[in-house]
Coordinates of C-alpha atoms in Angstrom, one line a residue:
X1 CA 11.5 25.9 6.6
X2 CA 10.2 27.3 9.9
X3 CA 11.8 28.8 12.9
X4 CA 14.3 26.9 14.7
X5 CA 12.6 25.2 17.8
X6 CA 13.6 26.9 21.0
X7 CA 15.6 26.0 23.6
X8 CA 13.4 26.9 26.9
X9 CA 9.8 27.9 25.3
X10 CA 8.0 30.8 26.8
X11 CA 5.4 28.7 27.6
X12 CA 3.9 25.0 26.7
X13 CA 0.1 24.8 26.9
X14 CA -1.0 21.8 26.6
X15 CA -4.4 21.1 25.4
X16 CA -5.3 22.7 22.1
X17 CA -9.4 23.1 22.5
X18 CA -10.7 26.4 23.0
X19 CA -8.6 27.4 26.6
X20 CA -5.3 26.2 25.0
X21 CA -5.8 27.6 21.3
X22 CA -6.9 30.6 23.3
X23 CA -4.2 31.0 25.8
X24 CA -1.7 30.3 22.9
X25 CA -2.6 33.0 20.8
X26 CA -2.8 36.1 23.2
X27 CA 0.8 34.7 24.4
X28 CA 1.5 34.9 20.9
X29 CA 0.4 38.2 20.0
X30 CA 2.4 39.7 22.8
X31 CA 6.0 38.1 21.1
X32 CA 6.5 35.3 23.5
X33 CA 7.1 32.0 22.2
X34 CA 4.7 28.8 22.2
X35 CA 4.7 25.6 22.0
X36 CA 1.1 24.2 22.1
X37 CA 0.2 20.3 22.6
X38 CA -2.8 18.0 22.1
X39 CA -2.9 14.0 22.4
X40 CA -5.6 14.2 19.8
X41 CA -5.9 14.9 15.9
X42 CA -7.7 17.9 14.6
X43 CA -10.8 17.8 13.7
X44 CA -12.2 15.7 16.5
X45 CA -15.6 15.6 17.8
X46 CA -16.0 16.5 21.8
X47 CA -18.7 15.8 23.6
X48 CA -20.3 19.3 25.0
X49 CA -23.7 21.5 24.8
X50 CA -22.4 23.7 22.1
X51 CA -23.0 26.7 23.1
X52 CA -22.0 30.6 23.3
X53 CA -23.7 32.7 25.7
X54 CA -23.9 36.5 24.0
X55 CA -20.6 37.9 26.1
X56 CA -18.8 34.6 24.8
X57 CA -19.1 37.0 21.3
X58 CA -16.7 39.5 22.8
X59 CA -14.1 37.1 23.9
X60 CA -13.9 35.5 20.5
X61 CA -13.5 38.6 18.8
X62 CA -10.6 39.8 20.5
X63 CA -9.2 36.4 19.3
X64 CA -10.2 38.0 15.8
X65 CA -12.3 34.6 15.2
X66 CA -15.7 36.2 15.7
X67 CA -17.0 36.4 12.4
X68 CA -15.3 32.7 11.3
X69 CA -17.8 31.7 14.3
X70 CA -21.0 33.2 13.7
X71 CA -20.3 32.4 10.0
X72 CA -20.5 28.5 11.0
X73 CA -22.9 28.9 13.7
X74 CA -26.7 29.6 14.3
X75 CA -27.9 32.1 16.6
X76 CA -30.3 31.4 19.7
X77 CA -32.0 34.6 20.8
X78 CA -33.5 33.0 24.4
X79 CA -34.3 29.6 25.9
X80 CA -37.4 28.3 26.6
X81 CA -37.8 26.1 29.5
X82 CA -40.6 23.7 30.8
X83 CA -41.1 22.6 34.2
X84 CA -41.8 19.8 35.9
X85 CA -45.5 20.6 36.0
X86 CA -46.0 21.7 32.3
X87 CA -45.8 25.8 33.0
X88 CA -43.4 26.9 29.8
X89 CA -41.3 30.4 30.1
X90 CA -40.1 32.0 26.8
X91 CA -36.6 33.7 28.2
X92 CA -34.9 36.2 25.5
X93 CA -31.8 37.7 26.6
X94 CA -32.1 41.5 27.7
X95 CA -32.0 44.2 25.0
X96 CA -32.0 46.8 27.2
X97 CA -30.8 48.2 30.5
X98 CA -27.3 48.7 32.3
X99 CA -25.6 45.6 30.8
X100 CA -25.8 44.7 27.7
X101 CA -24.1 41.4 25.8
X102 CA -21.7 41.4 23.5
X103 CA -24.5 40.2 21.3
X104 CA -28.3 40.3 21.7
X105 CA -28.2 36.4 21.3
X106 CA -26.2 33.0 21.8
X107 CA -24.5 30.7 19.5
X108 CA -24.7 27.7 18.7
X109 CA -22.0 25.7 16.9
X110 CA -20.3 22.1 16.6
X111 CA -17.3 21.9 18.9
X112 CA -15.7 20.0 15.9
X113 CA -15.8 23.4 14.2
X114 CA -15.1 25.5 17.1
X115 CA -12.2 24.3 18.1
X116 CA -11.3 23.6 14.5
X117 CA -11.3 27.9 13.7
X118 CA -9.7 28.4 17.0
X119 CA -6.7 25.9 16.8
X120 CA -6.7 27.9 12.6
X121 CA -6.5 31.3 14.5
X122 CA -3.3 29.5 16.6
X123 CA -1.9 28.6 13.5
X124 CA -1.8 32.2 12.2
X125 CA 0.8 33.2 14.6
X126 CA 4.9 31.8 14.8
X127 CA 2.8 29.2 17.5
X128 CA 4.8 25.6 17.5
X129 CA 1.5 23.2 17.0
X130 CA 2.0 19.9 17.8
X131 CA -1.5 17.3 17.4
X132 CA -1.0 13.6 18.5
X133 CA 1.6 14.3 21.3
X134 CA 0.2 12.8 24.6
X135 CA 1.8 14.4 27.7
X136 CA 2.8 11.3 30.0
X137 CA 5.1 13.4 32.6
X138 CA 6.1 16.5 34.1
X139 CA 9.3 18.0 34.3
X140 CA 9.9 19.5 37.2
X141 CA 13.3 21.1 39.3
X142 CA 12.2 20.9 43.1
X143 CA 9.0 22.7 43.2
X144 CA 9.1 24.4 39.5
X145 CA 7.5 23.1 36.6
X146 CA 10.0 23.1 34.0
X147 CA 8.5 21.4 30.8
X148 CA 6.1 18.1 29.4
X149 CA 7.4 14.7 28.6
X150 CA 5.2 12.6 26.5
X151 CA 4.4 10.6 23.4
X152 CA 4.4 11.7 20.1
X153 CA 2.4 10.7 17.0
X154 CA 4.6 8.1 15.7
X155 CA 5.5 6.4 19.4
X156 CA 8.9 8.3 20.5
X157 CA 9.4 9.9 23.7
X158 CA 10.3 13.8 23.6
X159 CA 10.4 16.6 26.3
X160 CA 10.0 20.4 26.3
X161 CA 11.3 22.5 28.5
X162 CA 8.9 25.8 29.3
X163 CA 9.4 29.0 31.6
X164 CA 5.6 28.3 32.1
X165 CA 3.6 25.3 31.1
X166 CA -0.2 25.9 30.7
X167 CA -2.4 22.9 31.5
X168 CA -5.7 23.7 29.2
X169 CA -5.6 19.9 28.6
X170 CA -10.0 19.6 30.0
X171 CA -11.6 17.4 32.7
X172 CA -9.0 14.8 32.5
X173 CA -6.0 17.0 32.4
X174 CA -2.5 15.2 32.0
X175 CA -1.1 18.4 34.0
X176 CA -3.6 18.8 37.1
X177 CA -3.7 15.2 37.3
X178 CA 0.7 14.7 37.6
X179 CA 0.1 17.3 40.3
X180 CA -2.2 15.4 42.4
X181 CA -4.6 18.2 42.1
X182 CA -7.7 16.1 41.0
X183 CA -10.4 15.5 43.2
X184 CA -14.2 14.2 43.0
X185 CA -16.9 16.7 43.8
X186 CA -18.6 15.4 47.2
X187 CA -22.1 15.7 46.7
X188 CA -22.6 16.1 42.7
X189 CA -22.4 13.2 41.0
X190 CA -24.2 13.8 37.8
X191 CA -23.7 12.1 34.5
X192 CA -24.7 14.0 30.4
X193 CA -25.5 12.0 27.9
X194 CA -24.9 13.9 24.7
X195 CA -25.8 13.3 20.7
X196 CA -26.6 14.7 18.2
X197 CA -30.2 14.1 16.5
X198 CA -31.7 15.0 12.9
X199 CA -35.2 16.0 12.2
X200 CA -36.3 17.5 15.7
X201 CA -38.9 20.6 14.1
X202 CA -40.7 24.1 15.1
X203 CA -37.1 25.6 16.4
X204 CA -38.3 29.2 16.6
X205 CA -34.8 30.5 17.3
X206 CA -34.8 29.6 21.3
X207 CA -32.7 26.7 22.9
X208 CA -35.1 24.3 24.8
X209 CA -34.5 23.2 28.6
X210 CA -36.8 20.6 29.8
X211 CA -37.0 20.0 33.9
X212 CA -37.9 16.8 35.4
X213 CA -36.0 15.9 38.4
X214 CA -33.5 14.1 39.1
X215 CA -33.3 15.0 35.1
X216 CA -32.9 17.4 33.3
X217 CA -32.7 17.5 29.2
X218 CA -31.3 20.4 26.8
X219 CA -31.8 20.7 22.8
X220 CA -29.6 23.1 21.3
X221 CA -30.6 23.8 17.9
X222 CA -27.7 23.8 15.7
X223 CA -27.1 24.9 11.6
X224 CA -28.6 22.6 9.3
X225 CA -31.3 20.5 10.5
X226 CA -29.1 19.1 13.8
X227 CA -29.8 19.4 17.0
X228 CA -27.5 19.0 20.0
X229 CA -29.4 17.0 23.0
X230 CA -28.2 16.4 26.5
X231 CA -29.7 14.5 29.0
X232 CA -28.1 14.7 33.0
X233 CA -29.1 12.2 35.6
X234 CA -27.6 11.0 38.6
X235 CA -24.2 9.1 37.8
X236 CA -24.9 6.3 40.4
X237 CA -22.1 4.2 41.3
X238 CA -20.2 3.6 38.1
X239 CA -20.4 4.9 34.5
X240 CA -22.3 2.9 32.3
X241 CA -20.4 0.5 29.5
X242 CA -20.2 2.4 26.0
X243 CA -22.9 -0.8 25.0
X244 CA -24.9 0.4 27.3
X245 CA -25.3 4.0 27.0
X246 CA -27.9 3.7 24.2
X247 CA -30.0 2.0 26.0
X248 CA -29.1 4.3 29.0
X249 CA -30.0 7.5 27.4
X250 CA -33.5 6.1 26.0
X251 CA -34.4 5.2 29.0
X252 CA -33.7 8.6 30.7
X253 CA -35.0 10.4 27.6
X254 CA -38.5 8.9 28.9
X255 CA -38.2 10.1 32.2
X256 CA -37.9 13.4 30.6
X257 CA -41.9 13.2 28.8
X258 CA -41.8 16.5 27.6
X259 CA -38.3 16.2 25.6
X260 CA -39.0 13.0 24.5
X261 CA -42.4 14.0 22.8
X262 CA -40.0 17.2 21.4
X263 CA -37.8 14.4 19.9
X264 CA -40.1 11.7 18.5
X265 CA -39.1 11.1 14.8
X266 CA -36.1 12.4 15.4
X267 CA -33.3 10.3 13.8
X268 CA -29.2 10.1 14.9
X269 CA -26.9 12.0 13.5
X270 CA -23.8 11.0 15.7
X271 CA -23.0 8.7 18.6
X272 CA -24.3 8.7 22.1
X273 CA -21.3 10.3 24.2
X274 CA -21.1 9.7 28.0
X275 CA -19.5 12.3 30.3
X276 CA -19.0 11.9 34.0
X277 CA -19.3 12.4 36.8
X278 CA -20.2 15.9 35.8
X279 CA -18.3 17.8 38.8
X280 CA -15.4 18.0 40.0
X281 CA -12.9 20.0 42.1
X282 CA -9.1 21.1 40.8
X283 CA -6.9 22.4 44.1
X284 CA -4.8 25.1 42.7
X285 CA -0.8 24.1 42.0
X286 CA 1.4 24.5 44.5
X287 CA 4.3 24.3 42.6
X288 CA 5.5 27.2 40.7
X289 CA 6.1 27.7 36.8
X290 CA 2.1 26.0 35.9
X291 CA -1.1 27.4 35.4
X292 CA -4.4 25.6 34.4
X293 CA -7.0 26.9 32.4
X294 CA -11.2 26.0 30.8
X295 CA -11.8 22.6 32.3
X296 CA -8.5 21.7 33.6
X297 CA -9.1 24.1 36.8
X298 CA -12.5 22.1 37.6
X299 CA -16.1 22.2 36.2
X300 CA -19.4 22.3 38.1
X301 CA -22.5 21.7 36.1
X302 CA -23.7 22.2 32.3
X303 CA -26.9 23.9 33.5
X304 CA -25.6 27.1 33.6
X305 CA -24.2 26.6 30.0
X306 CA -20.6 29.2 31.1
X307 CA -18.0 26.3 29.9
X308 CA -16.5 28.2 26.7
X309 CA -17.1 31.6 28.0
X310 CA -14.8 30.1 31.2
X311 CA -12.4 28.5 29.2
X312 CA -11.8 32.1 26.8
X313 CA -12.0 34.2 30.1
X314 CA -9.6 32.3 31.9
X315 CA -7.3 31.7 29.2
X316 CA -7.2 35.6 29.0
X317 CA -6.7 35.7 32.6
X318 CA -4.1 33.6 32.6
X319 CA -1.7 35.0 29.8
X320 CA -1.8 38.5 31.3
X321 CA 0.0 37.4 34.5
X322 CA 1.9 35.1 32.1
X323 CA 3.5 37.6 30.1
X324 CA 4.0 40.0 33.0
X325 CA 6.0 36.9 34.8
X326 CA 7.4 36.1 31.9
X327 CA 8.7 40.0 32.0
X328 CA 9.8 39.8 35.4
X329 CA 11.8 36.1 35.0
X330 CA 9.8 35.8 38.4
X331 CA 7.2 32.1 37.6
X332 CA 6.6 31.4 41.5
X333 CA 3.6 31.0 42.9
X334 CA 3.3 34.5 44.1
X335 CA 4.4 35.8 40.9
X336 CA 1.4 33.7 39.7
X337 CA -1.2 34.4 42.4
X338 CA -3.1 37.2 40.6
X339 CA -4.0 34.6 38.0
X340 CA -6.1 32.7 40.9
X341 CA -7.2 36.3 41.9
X342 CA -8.6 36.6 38.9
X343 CA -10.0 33.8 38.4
X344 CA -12.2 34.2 42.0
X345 CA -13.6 37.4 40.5
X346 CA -14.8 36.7 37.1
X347 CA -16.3 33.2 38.1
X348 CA -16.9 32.8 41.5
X349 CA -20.3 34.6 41.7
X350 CA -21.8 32.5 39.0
X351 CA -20.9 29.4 40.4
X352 CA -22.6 30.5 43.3
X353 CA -25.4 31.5 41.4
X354 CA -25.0 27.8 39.3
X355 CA -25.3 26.2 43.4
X356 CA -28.5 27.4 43.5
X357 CA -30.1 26.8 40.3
X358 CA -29.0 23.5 40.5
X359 CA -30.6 23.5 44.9
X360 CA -33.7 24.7 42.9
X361 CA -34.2 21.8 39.9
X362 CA -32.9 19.0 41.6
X363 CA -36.6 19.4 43.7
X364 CA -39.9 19.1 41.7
X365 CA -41.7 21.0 44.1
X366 CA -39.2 24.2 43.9
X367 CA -38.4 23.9 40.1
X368 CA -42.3 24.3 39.4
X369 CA -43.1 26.9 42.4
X370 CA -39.4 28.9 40.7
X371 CA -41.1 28.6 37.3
X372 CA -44.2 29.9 38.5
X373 CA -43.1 32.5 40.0
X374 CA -41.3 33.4 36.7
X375 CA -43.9 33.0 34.4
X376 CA -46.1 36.2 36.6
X377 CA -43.0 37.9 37.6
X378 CA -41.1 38.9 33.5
X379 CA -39.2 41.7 35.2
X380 CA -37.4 38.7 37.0
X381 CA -36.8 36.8 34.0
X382 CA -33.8 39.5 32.2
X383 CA -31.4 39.5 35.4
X384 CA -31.5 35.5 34.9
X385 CA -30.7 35.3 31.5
X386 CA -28.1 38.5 31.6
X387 CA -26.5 36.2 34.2
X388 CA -26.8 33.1 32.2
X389 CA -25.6 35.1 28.8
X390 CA -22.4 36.1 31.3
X391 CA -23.0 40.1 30.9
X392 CA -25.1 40.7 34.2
X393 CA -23.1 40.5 37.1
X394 CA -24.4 37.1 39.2
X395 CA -25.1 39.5 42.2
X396 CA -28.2 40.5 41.2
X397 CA -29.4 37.4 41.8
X398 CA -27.8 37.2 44.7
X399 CA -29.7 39.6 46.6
X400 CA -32.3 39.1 49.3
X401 CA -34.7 41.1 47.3
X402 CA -34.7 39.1 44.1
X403 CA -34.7 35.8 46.0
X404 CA -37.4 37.2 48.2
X405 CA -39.7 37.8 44.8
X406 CA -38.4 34.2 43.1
X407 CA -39.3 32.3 46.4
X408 CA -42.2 34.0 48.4

């Protein structure tokens, strides 16, 4: 028989992918008591790139789930990406220099295993896991959040109450969206298109990023002879039907020459998963006693590939100003602030580095000159993919210098 359930939890996070399993178990490991929640069953598949960048290592093993994860996953030393005109770059992360990754390469693994160790790892501490409880409602006393109110497996209704409730719950969070928090990015409206194919030869340990604007396509080679492929266009007005994303992502796949020649013989090896629009913004809570976390706090664009190194980061961020409010009794929203704080430093200067890349592709003309430029210039080459691997800091790209060399 387990522990009695708790009055007032700690905390509730709901969402139990990688920000929630995450946030629960450094919560954990610090005493406080948890109560995590996810509408869905475990394993289930999620549609996503599947990849680590080399700094997403470090994060994972201060979860001590490291070496589960490179045990299931396969490593990807570099990307190689083709342009619009045909010029190819062969990118390795940096070896050497002032920063160095966690790891000299990236990872790539199956979310349906990812989140499978990481939700394992939860289980390994006094965590209360709950799968197939839907979150329907907030509790709230004036302007506190106070607990969840939901759904649970077998169709009752049941609330928590919470010091703190964590909303780790993705792009469609139950807890941002109760808030009135969600809002549609203005200008990006991009759509992925996301499977997973069998067959696709000559990986020579590099991820592959094929340019061809307004479309872009990425194969991430995965264990096994899989291979994770992603194809982003412009959304349009509406989503496409499930019955029509097949023939959707064909027909994109062929606007994409290159990745489509990559692919040919290739056969499926899962579903065609749509996901969109792409970006969005999150307004941060006004109310006191909630956090959000990973997805839930907004997402820009896959390009840049930082969506689990966010979601371990932030989920980091966020239970060290939990546990000190938790310390104080103090869950207002200045007690909370330095979790925002935070949040600006470790993320903002890649998103602005992310604006630009995706200024740069989105326009044949710049995404061959850039590529170019890259190609004659290899001393420009290891800022880029420190920055993409999340261990250089985005400012070095930032500077009139460097984008005096990439441009001119």
């Amino acid at each position: 028989m387990g522990p009695a359930r708790p009055e007032v939890y700690d905390a509730i996070v709901v969402g139990a992918g990688p920000a929630g399993s995450a946030c629960a178990v450094h919560l954990a490991a610090r005493g406080r008591s948890v109560l995590l929640l996810d509408k869905a069953g475990f394993p289930r598949a999620k549609v996503c790139g599947e990849y680590l960048s080399p700094e997403t290592a470090r994060l994972l093993d201060r979860l001590g789930a490291l070496e589960v994860v490179e045990a299931a996953a396969r490593p990807v030393r570099g990307m190689r990406i083709v342009a619009p005109d045909g010029t190819e770059l062969v990118a390795e992360y940096p070896r050497a220099g002032p920063h160095r990754g966690y790891r000299d390469h990236a990872l790539a693994i199956p979310r349906l295993e990812l989140d499978r160790i990481l939700l394992e790892r939860a289980r390994a501490y006094p965590i209360d896991v709950r799968e197939g409880f839907r979150v329907t409602d907030l509790l709230l006393a004036g302007e506190q959040v106070t607990g969840v109110r939901g759904l649970a497996r077998d169709g009752g209704v049941e609330a928590f109450r919470g010091r703190l409730v964590v909303g780790a719950d993705g792009r469609h969070s139950a807890v941002a969206r109760r808030l009135g928090l969600i809002h549609p990015h203005p200008r990006l409206r991009r759509l992925a298109l996301v499977t997973h194919l069998r067959g696709v030869e000559r990986f020579d340990g590099h991820g592959e990023i094929y340019l061809a604007p307004p479309f872009y396509a990425i194969l991430n080679p995965l264990r096994g002879d899989r291979c994770n492929v992603s194809v982003v266009g412009p959304l349009g007005r509406v989503a496409p039907r499930q019955c029509e994303v097949e023939a959707r992502f064909a027909a994109w796949l062929a606007c994409v020459p290159a990745a489509a020649a990559r692919v040919a013989g290739a056969t499926p090896a899962g579903p065609i998963r749509a996901l969109g629009p792409l970006a969005y913004r999150v307004a941060r809570p006004r109310q006191a006693g909630v956090l959000l976390v990973g997805d839930a706090r907004g997402f820009y664009d896959p390009f840049t590939g930082e969506g689990i190194y966010t979601a371990l980061r932030s989920a980091e961020l966020a239970a060290e100003v939990a546990v000190a409010a938790l310390a104080a009794g103090d869950y207002s929203q200045s007690a909370l602030a330095p979790y925002e704080a935070g949040c600006r430093g470790a993320f903002a200067p890649k998103q602005r580095v992310s604006r630009l890349l995706q200024a740069l592709i989105a326009r044949r003309r710049l995404a061959n000159l850039v590529a170019c430029r890259l190609a004659r210039r290899a001393e420009l080459l290891g800022p880029l993919m420190g920055v993409l691997g999340d261990f250089v800091p985005p400012s070095q790209l930032l500077t009139s210098a460097y984008l005096r060399r990439l441009l001119l």
